[in-house]
């Protein structure tokens, strides 16, 4: 596979954009996404920032109400909605390679600044 050739990214069979700057180091593939909708791409970057905060924060409240309030505050601070976060986290992601074949992308994750990682 020519790592310089852009690949098409789809979510639930809907086109999202082109993956460029592709690299692969077992088991992870990485690339840069040129989202066909720049506003959606910006929301995805902000959602990635929120998810990074959520994954790295060690002292999250244990009771559900306090946890929910804190998450709502952080969503607002990151200027993102739960729907934006869900868009990034859920869905069936596929990548069409230059040979025209569709490949499922497992564990696709938005890393911010247009960067993605996934498993083939």
Tab-separated table of C-alpha atoms in Angstrom:
chain	number	residue	atom	x	y	z
A	1	UNK	CA	0.000	0.000	0.000
A	2	UNK	CA	1.341	3.414	-0.937
A	3	UNK	CA	1.340	5.358	2.330
A	4	UNK	CA	1.279	8.675	0.445
A	5	UNK	CA	-2.068	8.032	-1.263
A	6	UNK	CA	-5.060	9.522	0.610
A	7	UNK	CA	-7.750	7.105	1.763
A	8	UNK	CA	-11.453	7.881	2.208
A	9	UNK	CA	-12.961	7.688	5.705
A	10	UNK	CA	-16.633	6.790	6.188
A	11	UNK	CA	-18.854	6.718	9.264
A	12	UNK	CA	-21.941	4.537	8.931
A	13	UNK	CA	-21.325	4.494	5.164
A	14	UNK	CA	-21.405	8.317	4.973
A	15	UNK	CA	-18.250	10.042	3.664
A	16	UNK	CA	-16.309	12.016	6.264
A	17	UNK	CA	-13.091	13.043	4.536
A	18	UNK	CA	-9.631	11.970	3.440
A	19	UNK	CA	-6.956	10.378	5.575
A	20	UNK	CA	-3.482	11.584	4.664
A	21	UNK	CA	-0.042	11.279	6.244
A	22	UNK	CA	-0.755	7.613	6.941
A	23	UNK	CA	1.585	5.499	9.047
A	24	UNK	CA	1.367	2.081	10.641
A	25	UNK	CA	3.071	0.571	13.657
A	26	UNK	CA	1.523	-2.709	14.771
A	27	UNK	CA	-1.202	-2.725	15.940
A	28	UNK	CA	-2.034	0.966	15.409
A	29	UNK	CA	-2.493	2.926	12.217
A	30	UNK	CA	-2.315	6.720	12.287
A	31	UNK	CA	-3.275	9.425	9.881
A	32	UNK	CA	-4.344	13.005	9.493
A	33	UNK	CA	-7.977	13.642	8.613
A	34	UNK	CA	-8.978	16.315	6.135
A	35	UNK	CA	-12.650	16.462	7.091
A	36	UNK	CA	-14.923	17.405	4.196
A	37	UNK	CA	-16.833	19.582	6.699
A	38	UNK	CA	-14.320	21.894	8.444
A	39	UNK	CA	-16.824	22.802	11.191
A	40	UNK	CA	-17.331	19.104	11.989
A	41	UNK	CA	-13.564	18.633	12.006
A	42	UNK	CA	-13.221	21.445	14.552
A	43	UNK	CA	-15.963	19.882	16.709
A	44	UNK	CA	-14.166	16.529	16.523
A	45	UNK	CA	-10.940	18.161	17.717
A	46	UNK	CA	-12.786	19.771	20.646
A	47	UNK	CA	-14.474	16.445	21.451
A	48	UNK	CA	-11.031	14.794	21.449
A	49	UNK	CA	-9.840	17.421	23.923
A	50	UNK	CA	-12.830	16.728	26.187
A	51	UNK	CA	-12.248	12.951	25.989
A	52	UNK	CA	-8.592	13.459	26.840
A	53	UNK	CA	-9.635	15.454	29.922
A	54	UNK	CA	-12.125	12.719	30.881
A	55	UNK	CA	-9.566	9.919	30.478
A	56	UNK	CA	-6.761	11.722	32.304
A	57	UNK	CA	-8.694	13.173	35.252
A	58	UNK	CA	-8.094	10.996	38.266
A	59	UNK	CA	-10.292	12.636	40.902
A	60	UNK	CA	-13.700	12.457	39.244
A	61	UNK	CA	-16.667	12.475	41.642
A	62	UNK	CA	-18.010	9.070	42.568
A	63	UNK	CA	-21.673	10.015	42.898
A	64	UNK	CA	-23.604	10.183	39.644
A	65	UNK	CA	-25.096	13.672	40.093
A	66	UNK	CA	-21.749	15.342	40.833
A	67	UNK	CA	-20.080	13.425	38.014
A	68	UNK	CA	-22.799	14.479	35.556
A	69	UNK	CA	-22.576	18.146	36.646
A	70	UNK	CA	-18.806	18.168	36.226
A	71	UNK	CA	-19.028	16.549	32.788
A	72	UNK	CA	-21.621	19.113	31.676
A	73	UNK	CA	-19.321	21.922	32.850
A	74	UNK	CA	-16.377	20.426	30.983
A	75	UNK	CA	-18.403	19.914	27.813
A	76	UNK	CA	-19.256	23.624	27.931
A	77	UNK	CA	-15.640	24.569	28.683
A	78	UNK	CA	-14.507	22.583	25.640
A	79	UNK	CA	-17.343	24.093	23.555
A	80	UNK	CA	-18.635	20.658	22.590
A	81	UNK	CA	-21.882	18.741	23.039
A	82	UNK	CA	-22.439	15.159	24.101
A	83	UNK	CA	-23.735	14.533	20.570
A	84	UNK	CA	-20.344	15.666	19.176
A	85	UNK	CA	-18.535	13.321	21.562
A	86	UNK	CA	-20.879	10.455	20.668
A	87	UNK	CA	-20.297	11.105	16.950
A	88	UNK	CA	-16.574	10.578	17.522
A	89	UNK	CA	-16.928	7.554	19.777
A	90	UNK	CA	-19.675	5.554	18.102
A	91	UNK	CA	-20.530	4.422	14.620
A	92	UNK	CA	-19.129	1.997	12.122
A	93	UNK	CA	-15.941	3.425	10.662
A	94	UNK	CA	-14.594	2.186	7.350
A	95	UNK	CA	-11.683	3.228	5.191
A	96	UNK	CA	-11.561	2.834	1.420
A	97	UNK	CA	-7.997	2.230	0.323
A	98	UNK	CA	-6.570	3.128	-3.085
A	99	UNK	CA	-7.350	-0.384	-4.356
A	100	UNK	CA	-11.075	0.413	-3.910
A	101	UNK	CA	-11.600	-1.995	-1.010
A	102	UNK	CA	-13.499	-1.029	2.154
A	103	UNK	CA	-11.819	-1.969	5.428
A	104	UNK	CA	-13.389	-1.687	8.858
A	105	UNK	CA	-11.425	0.603	11.168
A	106	UNK	CA	-11.580	-0.715	14.719
A	107	UNK	CA	-11.125	1.425	17.828
A	108	UNK	CA	-10.959	4.605	15.735
A	109	UNK	CA	-10.004	7.496	17.984
A	110	UNK	CA	-9.778	11.218	17.349
A	111	UNK	CA	-6.573	12.517	18.915
A	112	UNK	CA	-7.005	16.231	18.176
A	113	UNK	CA	-5.435	18.538	15.611
A	114	UNK	CA	-6.961	16.376	12.876
A	115	UNK	CA	-5.058	13.249	13.914
A	116	UNK	CA	-6.631	9.798	14.107
A	117	UNK	CA	-5.570	6.360	15.198
A	118	UNK	CA	-7.263	3.036	14.572
A	119	UNK	CA	-6.691	-0.660	14.209
A	120	UNK	CA	-7.156	-2.487	10.928
